[in-house]
Coordinates of C-alpha atoms in Angstrom, one line a residue:
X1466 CA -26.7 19.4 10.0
X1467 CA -26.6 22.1 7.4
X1468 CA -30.8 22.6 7.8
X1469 CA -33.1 23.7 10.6
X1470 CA -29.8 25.2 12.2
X1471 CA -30.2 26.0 15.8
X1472 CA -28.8 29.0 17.8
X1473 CA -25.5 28.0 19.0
X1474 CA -23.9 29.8 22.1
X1475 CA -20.3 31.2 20.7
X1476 CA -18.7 32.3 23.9
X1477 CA -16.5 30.1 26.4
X1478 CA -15.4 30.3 29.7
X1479 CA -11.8 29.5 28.8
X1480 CA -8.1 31.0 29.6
X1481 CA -7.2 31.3 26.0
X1482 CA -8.5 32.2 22.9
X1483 CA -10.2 34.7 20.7
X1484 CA -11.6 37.2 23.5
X1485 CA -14.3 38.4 22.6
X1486 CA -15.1 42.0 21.2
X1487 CA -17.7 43.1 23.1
X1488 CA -17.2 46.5 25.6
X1489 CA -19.2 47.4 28.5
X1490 CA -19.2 51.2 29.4
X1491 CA -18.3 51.6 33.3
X1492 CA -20.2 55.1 33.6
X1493 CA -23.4 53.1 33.0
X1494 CA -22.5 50.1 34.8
X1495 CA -20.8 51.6 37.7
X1496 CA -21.0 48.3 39.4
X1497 CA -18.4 46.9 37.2
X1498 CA -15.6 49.1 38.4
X1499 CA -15.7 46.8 41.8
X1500 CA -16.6 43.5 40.7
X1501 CA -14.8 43.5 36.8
X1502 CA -16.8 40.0 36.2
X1503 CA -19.7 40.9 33.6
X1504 CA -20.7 37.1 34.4
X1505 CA -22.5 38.1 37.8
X1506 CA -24.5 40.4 36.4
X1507 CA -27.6 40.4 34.6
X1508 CA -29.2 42.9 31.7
X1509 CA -25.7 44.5 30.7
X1510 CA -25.8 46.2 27.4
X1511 CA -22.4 45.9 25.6
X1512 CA -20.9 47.5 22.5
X1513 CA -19.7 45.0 20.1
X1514 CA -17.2 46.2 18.3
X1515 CA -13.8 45.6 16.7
X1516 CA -11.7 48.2 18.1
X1517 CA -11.9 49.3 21.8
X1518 CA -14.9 52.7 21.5
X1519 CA -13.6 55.9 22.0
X1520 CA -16.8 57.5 23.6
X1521 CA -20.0 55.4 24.8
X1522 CA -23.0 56.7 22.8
X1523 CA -25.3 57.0 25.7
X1524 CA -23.7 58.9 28.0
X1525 CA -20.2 59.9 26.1
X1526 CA -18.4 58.0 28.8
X1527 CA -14.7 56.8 28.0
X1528 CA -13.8 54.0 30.2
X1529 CA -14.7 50.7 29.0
X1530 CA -14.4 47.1 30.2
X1531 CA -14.0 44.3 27.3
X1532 CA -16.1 40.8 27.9
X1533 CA -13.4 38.4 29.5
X1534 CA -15.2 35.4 27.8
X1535 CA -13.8 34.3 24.7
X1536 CA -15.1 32.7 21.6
X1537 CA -16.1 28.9 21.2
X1538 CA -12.8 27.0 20.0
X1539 CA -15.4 26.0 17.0
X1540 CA -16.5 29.3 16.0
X1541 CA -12.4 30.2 15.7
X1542 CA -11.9 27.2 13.9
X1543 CA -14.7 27.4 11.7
X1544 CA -13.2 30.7 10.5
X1545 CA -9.9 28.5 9.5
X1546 CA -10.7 28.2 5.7
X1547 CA -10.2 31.6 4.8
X1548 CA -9.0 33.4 8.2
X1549 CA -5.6 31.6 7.4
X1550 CA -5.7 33.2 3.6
X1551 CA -6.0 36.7 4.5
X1552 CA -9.5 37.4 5.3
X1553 CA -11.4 39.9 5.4
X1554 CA -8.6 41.3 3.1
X1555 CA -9.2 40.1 -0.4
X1556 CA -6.0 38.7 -0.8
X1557 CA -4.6 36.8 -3.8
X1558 CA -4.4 33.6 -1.8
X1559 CA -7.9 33.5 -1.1
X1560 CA -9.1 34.3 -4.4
X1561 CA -6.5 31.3 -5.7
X1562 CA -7.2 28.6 -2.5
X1563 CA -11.1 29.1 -1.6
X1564 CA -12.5 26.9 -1.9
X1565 CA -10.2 24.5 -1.6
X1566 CA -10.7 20.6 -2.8
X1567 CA -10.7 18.4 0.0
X1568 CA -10.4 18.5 4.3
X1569 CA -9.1 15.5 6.0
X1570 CA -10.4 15.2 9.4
X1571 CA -11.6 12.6 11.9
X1572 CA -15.6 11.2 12.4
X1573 CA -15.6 12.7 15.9
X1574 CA -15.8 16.1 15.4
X1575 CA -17.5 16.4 11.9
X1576 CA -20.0 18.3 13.6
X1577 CA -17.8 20.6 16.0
X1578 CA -15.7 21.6 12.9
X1579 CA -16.6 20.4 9.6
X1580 CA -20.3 21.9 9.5
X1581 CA -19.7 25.2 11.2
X1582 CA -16.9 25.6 8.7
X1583 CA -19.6 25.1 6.4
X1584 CA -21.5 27.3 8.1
X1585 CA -19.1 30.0 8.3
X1586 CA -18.1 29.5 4.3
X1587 CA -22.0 30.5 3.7
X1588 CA -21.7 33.7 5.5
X1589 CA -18.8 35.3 5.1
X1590 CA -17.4 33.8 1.5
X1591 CA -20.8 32.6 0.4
X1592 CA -19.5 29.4 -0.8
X1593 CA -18.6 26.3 0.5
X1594 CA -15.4 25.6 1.7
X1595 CA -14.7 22.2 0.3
X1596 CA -16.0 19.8 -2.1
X1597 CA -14.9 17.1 -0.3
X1598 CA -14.6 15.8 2.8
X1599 CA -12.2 12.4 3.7
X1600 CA -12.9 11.5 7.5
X1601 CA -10.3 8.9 8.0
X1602 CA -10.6 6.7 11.5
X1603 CA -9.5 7.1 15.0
X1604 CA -6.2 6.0 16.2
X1605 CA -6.3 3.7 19.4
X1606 CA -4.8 1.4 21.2
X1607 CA -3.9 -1.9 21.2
X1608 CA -7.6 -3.1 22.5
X1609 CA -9.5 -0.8 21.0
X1610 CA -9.1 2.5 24.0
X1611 CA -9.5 5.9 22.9
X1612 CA -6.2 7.3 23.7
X1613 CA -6.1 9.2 27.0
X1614 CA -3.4 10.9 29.3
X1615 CA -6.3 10.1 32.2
X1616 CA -6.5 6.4 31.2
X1617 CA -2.3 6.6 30.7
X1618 CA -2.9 4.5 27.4
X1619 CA -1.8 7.6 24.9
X1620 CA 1.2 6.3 22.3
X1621 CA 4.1 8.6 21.9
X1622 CA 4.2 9.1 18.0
X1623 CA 7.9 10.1 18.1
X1624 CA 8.7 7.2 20.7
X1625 CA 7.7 5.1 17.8
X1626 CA 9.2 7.2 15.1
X1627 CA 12.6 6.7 17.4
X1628 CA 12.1 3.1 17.7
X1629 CA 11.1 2.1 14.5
X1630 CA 12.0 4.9 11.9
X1631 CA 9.7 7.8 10.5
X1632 CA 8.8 6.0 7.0
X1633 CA 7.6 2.4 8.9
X1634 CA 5.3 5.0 11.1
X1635 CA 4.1 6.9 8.5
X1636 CA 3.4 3.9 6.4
X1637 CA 1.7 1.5 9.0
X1638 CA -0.7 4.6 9.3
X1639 CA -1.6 4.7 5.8
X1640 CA -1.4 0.8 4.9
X1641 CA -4.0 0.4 7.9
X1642 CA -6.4 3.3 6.8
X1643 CA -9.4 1.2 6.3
X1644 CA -12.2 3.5 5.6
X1645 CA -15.2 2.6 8.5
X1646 CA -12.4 1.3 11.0
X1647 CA -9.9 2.6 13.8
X1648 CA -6.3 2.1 13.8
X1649 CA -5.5 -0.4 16.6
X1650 CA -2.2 0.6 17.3
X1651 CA -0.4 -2.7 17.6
X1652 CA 3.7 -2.5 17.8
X1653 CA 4.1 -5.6 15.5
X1654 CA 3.2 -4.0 11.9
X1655 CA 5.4 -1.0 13.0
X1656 CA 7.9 -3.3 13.0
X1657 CA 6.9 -4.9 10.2
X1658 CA 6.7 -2.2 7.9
X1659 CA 10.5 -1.1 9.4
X1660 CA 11.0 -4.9 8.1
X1661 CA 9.8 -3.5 4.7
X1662 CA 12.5 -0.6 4.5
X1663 CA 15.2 -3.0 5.1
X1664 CA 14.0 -5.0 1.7
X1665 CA 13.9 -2.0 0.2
X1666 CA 17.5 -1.4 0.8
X1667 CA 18.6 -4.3 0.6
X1668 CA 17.0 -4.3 -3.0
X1669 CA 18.9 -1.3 -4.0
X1670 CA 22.2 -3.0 -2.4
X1671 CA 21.5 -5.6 -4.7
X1672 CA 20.8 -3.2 -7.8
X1673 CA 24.1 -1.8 -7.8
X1674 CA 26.3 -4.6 -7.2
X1675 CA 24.5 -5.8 -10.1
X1676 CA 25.2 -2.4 -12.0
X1677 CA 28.9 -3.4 -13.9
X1678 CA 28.6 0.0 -15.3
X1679 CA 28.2 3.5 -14.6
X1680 CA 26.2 4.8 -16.3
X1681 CA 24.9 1.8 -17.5
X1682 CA 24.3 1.7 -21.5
X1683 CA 21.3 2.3 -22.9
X1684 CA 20.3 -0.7 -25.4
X1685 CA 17.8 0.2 -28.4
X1686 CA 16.5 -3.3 -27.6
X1687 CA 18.5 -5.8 -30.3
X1688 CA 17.3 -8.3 -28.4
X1689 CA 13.8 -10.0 -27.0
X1690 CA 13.0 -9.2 -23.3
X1691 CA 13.5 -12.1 -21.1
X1692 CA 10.1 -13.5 -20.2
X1693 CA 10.7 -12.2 -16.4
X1694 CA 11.2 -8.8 -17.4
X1695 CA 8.6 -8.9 -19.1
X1696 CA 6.7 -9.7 -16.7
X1697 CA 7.6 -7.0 -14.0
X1698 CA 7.0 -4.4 -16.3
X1699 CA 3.4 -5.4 -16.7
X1700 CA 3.1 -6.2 -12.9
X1701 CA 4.4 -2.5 -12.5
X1702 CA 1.7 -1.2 -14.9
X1703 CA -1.1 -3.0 -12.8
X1704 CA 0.5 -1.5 -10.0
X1705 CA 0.4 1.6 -11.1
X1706 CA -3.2 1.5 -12.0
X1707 CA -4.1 0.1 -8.9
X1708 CA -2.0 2.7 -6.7
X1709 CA -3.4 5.5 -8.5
X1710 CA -7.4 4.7 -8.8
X1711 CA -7.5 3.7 -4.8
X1712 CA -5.8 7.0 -4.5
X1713 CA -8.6 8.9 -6.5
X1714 CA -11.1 7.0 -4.0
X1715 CA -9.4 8.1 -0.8
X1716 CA -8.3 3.9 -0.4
X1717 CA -5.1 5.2 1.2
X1718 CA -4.7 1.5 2.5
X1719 CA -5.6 -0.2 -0.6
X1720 CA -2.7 1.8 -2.2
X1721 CA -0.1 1.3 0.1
X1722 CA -1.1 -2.2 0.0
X1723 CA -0.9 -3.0 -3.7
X1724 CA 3.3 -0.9 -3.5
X1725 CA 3.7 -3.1 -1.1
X1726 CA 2.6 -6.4 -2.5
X1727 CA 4.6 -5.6 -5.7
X1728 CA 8.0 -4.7 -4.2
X1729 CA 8.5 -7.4 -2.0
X1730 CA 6.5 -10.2 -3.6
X1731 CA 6.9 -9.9 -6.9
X1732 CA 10.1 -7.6 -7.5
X1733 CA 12.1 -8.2 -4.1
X1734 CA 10.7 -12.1 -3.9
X1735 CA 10.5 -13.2 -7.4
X1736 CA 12.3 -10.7 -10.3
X1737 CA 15.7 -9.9 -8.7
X1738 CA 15.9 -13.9 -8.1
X1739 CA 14.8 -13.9 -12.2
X1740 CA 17.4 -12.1 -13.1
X1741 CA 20.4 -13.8 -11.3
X1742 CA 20.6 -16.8 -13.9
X1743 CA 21.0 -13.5 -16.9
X1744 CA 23.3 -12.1 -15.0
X1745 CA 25.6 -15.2 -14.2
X1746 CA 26.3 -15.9 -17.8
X1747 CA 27.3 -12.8 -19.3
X1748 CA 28.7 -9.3 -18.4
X1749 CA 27.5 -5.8 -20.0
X1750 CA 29.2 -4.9 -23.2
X1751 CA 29.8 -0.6 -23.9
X1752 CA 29.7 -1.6 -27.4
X1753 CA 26.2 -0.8 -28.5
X1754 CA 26.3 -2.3 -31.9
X1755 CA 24.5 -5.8 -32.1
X1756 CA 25.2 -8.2 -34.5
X1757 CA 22.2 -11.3 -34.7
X1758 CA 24.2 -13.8 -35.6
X1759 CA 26.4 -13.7 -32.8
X1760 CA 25.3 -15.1 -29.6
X1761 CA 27.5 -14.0 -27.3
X1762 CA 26.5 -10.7 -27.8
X1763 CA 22.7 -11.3 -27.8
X1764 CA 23.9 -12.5 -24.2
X1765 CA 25.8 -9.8 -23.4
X1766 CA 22.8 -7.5 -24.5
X1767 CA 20.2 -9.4 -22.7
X1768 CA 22.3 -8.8 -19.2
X1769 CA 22.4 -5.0 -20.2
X1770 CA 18.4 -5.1 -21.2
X1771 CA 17.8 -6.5 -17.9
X1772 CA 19.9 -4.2 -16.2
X1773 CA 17.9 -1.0 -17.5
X1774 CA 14.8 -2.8 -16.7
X1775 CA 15.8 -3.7 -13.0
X1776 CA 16.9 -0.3 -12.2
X1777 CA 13.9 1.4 -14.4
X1778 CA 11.3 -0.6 -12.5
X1779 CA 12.9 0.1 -9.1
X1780 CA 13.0 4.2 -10.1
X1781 CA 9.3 3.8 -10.6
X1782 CA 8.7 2.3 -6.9
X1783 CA 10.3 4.8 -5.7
X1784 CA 8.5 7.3 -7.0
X1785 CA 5.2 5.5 -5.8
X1786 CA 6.2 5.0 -2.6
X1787 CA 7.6 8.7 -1.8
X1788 CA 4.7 9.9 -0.7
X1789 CA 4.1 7.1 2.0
X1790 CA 8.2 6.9 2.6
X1791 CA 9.4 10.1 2.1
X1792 CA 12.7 9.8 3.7
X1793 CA 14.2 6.3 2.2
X1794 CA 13.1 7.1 -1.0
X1795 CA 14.6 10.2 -0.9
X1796 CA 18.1 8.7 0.2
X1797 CA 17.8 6.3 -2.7
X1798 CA 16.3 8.4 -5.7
X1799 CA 19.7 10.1 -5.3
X1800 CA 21.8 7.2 -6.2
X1801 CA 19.3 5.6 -8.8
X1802 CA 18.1 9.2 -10.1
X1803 CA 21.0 9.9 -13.2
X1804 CA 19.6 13.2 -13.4
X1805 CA 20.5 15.3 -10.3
X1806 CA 17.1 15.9 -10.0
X1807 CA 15.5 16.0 -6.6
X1808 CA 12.3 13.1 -6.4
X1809 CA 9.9 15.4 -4.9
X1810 CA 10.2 17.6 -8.3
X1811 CA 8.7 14.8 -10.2
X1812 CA 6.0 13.9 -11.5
X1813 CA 3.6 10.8 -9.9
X1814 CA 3.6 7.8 -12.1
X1815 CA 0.0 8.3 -14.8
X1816 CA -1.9 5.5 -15.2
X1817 CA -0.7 3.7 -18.2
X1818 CA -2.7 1.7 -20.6
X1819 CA -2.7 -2.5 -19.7
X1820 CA -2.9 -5.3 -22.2
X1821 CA -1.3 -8.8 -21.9
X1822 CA -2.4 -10.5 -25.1
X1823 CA 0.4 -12.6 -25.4
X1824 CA -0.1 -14.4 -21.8
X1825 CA 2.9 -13.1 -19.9
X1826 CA 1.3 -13.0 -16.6
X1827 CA 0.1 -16.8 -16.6
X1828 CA 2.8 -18.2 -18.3
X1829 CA 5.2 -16.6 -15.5
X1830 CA 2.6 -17.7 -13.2
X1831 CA 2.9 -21.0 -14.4
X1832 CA 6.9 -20.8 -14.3
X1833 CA 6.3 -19.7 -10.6
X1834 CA 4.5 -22.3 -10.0
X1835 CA 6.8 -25.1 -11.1
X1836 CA 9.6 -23.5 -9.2
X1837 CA 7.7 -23.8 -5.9
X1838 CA 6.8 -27.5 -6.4
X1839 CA 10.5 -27.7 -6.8
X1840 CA 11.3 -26.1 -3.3
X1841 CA 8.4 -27.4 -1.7
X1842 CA 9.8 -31.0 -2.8
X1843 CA 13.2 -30.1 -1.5
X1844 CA 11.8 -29.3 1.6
X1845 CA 9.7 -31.5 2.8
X1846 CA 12.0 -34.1 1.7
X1847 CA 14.9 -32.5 3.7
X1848 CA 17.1 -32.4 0.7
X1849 CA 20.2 -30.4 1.2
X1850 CA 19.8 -27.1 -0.8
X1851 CA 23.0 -27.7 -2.9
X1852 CA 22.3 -31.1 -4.1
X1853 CA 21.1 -30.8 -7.7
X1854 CA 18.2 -33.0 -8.6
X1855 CA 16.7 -34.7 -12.0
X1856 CA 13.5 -33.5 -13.0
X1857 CA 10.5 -33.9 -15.0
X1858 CA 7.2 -32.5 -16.3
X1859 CA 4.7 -33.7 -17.8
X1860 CA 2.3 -31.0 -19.6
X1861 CA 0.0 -30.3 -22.6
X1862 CA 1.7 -30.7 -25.9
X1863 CA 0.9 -26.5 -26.6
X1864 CA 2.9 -26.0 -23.5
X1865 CA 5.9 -27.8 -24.2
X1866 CA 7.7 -25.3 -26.5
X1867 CA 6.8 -22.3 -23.6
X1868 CA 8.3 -23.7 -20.8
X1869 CA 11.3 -25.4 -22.7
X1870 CA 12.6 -21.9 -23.4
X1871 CA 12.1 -21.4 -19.9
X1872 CA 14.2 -24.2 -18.9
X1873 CA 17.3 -22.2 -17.6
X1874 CA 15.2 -20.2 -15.4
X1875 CA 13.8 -23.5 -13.8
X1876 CA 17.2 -25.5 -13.9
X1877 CA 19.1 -22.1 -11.9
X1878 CA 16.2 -21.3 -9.6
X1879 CA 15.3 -25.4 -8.9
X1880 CA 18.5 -26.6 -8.7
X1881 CA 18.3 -29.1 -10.9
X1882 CA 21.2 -30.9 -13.1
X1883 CA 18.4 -31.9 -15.6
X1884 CA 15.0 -31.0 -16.7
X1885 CA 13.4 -33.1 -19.1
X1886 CA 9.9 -31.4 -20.1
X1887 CA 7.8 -33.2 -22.9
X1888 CA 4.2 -34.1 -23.6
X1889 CA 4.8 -38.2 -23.3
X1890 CA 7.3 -38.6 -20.6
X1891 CA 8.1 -41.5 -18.8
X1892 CA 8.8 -40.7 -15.1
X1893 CA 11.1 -42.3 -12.7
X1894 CA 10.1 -45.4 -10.7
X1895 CA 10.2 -43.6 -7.5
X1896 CA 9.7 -39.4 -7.5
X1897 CA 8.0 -37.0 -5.9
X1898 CA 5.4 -35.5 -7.6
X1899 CA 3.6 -32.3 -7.4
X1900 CA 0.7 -31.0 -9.3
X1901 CA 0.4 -28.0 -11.1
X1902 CA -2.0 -26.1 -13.7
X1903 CA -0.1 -26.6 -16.6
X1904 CA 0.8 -29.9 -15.8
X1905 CA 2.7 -32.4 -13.6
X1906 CA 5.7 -32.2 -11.9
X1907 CA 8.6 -35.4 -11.0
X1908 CA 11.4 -34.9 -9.0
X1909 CA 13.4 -38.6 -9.2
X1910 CA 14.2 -39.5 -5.2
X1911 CA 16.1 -42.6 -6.4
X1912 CA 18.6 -42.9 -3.4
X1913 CA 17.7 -39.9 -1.8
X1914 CA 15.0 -40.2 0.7
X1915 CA 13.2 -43.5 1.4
X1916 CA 9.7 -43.9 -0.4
X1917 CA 7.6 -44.4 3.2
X1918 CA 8.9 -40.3 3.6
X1919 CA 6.9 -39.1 0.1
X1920 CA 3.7 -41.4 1.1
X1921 CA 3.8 -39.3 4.4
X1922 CA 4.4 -36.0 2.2
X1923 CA 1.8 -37.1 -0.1
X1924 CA -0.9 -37.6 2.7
X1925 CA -0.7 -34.3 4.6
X1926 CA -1.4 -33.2 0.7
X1927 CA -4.4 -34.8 0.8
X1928 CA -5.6 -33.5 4.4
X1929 CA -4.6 -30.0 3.3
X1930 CA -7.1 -30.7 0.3
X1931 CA -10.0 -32.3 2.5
X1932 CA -9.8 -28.9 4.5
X1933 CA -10.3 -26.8 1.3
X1934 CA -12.7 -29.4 -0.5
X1935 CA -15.1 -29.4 2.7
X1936 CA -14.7 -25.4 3.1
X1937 CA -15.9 -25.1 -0.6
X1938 CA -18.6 -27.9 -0.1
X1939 CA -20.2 -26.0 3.3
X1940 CA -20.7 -22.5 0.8
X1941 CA -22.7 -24.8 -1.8
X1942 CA -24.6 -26.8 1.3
X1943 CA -26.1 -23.1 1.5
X1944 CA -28.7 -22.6 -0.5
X1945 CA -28.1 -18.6 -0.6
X1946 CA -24.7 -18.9 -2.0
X1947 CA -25.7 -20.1 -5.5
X1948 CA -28.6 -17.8 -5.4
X1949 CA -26.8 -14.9 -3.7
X1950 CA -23.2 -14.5 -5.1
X1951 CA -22.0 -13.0 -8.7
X1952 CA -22.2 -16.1 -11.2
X1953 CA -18.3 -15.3 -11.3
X1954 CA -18.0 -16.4 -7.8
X1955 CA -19.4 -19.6 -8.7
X1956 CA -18.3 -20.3 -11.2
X1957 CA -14.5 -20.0 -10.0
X1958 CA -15.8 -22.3 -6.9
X1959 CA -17.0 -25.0 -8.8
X1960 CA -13.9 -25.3 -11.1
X1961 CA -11.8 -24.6 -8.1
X1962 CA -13.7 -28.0 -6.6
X1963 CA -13.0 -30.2 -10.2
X1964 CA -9.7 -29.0 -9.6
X1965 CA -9.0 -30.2 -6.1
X1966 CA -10.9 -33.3 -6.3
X1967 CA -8.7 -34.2 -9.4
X1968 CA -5.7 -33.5 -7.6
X1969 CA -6.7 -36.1 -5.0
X1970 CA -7.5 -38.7 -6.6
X1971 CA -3.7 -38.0 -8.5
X1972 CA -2.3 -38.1 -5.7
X1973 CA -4.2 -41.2 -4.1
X1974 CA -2.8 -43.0 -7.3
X1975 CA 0.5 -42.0 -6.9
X1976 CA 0.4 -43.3 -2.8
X1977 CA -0.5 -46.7 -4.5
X1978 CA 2.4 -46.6 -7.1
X1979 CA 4.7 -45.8 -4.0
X1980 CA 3.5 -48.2 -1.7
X1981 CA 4.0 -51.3 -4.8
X1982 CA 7.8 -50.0 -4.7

């Protein structure tokens, strides 16, 4: 578009816009006093200039008639980059803003606009305008339309904004910015992501009924980090990274995304539930001083460590959800802020370094894991929710020490009365079992729920693993998946495949062991 460029008519026959500065002289085209329409008439000579002429240079004449046609919306708009800074002047704020870094506009008129402003930057500023150029999708509707006031299908943005709230809006846009896709405007993730600001504030309802202390002390860390907190603060770190490299690449979506995923999954879902069990056994201590051999106030420290952690890693979401949700986060940096400082002052979280080497993430997956065996065991076995149970699990002998000094976190979150983890266990004679990485999971039904109900609990296991075993067995059927796909890929397949088929035959042999009961 930028070569080879072709003439391009700049006037319009519109009602509004930048008239154009051309004068015809009505002494030599005395015909124009009667008709006042330069349109109907052919070979007219005008005088383009800026200001109206004072005398026409042919035959000194005075009276002149300016060109009712006007200038091409594009050519206006292609003047836009440096028009709007002062232009032709040479202003400060042209010298300090062209060119500027990057447009954001829409596919469909890249040519109308983003080339002739190109164009236009050549000729007049002979630079470029931008050095980049983002051109983000189309918003349409539900099945796919391009909005219309003929077709009656055009969404009312503050309709929605009414209905749903201004952050939801403005976040549903960005978290469904796919680069190479339209919006489909669809009512359901508005209300979704309204669903989102609730959590949100409900978190921060949470926060400071948790927060015995105002300010809350400030702990020069006498004691170890709990293994959830430490946790979250390497979840935030990934985060962080995430958020801020798909921001670098114009991955609006991906970024909104990954806040997204990390608030309510993983702090919202999973930490504040972490931190209940700290909280329920001590209370925050002013005293700052920290004596090791007392326990009671390594507890008392530990609540007031997770307390700064809690409310540090919630700060830090604000901050990286402001720009996507200005107003909430707004509302709530004034509460959590402490330093009267307003959130749009700040500075974006950096991109901090990452390293895990002492296996928080998988152990805390692991720990996640166990505790969802738990529930799912609860569930499907329609076991009241406040009926403690009598566990056990089964794992490596390495792993027994890690998640015994977990076992308060499992006990509080599980409901269990017991736990009994160990590396040569003997289960009960009739449990419910579930398998996970580290290991295997018993919960003891004796005089619960009737063994016929786990065999039946058991079995839709197994269909649910047939369904994933034959999914994985159709990519190696084709011969261009082992030839075709990153050696990573396969890799993970075939170990995802021992894994399943293992777990099958497990629970196959535990259906037997029921049934003999």
């Amino acid at each position: 578009w930028m070569e080879n460029i072709k003439d391009w008519c700049i006037s319009r026959q519109l009602w509004w816009g930048h008239r154009i500065p051309a004068w015809y002289c009505l002494d030599c085209h005395p015909e124009l006093r009667k008709s006042g329409s330069p349109f109907l008439f052919k070979s007219l000579s005008p005088v383009v200039s800026v200001v109206k002429p004072v005398r026409c240079e042919k035959c000194k004449g005075s009276e002149f008639l300016q060109e009712p046609d006007v200038l091409d919306t594009w050519f206006s708009s292609s003047l836009w980059p440096f028009s709007t800074l002062g232009w032709p002047d040479k202003t400060k704020e042209l010298k300090r803003f062209y060119p500027t870094s990057v447009l954001v506009t829409a596919f469909d008129i890249v040519f109308f606009w983003v080339a002739r402003m190109i164009m236009m930057g050549l000729k007049f500023m002979g630079d470029v305008p931008f050095k980049q150029v983002y051109i983000h999708a189309l918003v349409r509707d539900a099945e796919g339309q391009k909005m219309s006031k003929s077709k009656g299908n055009v969404v009312d943005p503050l309709a929605l904004m009414d209905r749903y709230g201004t952050d939801a809006f403005r976040f549903t846009l960005a978290a469904m910015a796919a680069p190479g896709r339209d919006i489909l405007l669809e009512e359901e993730r508005f209300a979704g992501y309204r669903n989102f600001c609730n959590k949100l504030w409900n978190a921060a309802r949470f926060i400071l009924m948790n927060l015995k202390e105002e300010p809350y002390p400030v702990v020069s860390k006498p004691v170890e980090d709990t293994l959830p907190d430490q946790w979250i603060s390497l979840k935030l770190r990934e985060c962080v990274i995430q958020v801020n490299r798909s921001l670098e690449q114009f991955r609006f979506d991906e970024a909104a995304n990954a806040i997204y995923h990390f608030t309510w999954h993983e702090y919202c879902d999973w930490y504040l539930e972490f931190v209940k069990p700290v909280f329920s056994v001590s209370e925050p201590v002013a005293d700052k001083s920290f004596r090791a051999s007392d326990p009671q106030a390594g507890t008392e420290f530990q609540a007031v460590s997770t307390r700064q952690i809690m409310v540090s890693t919630f700060r830090e979401i604000l901050l990286l959800l402001h720009p996507f949700m200005p107003f909430i986060t707004e509302s709530l940096w004034e509460t959590f802020s402490g330093e009267g400082q307003n959130i749009l002052a700040l500075s974006y979280p950096r991109t901090p370094s990452f390293q895990d080497p002492e296996g928080i993430i998988p152990l805390m997956e692991d720990l996640k894991e166990i505790i969802k065996g738990l529930r799912n065991i609860r569930g499907e076995n329609n076991i009241p929710p406040g009926k403690e149970l009598s566990a056990y699990i089964l794992l490596k002998e390495e792993s027994v020490k890690k998640i015994k000094k977990q076992e308060a976190f499992i006990k509080k979150l599980g409901r269990l009365s017991e736990l009994v983890a160990g590396s040569d266990l003997k289960k009960p004679a009739y449990s419910a079992a579930s398998v996970c990485n580290i290991g295997t999971l018993y919960v003891d039904l004796t005089g619960i729920t009737d063994p016929k109900d786990e065999i039946k609990r058991l079995e839709k296991q197994i269909d649910a693993i047939h369904a994933d075993l034959s999914a994985i067995l159709k990519k190696f059927e084709n011969p261009n998946f082992a030839k075709n796909a990153p050696e990573k890929i396969v890799k993970e397949e075939e170990a995802r495949k021992i894994r399943l088929e293992n777990k099958k035959s497990f629970l196959l042999a535990e259906i037997e062991k029921l049934k003999s009961i």
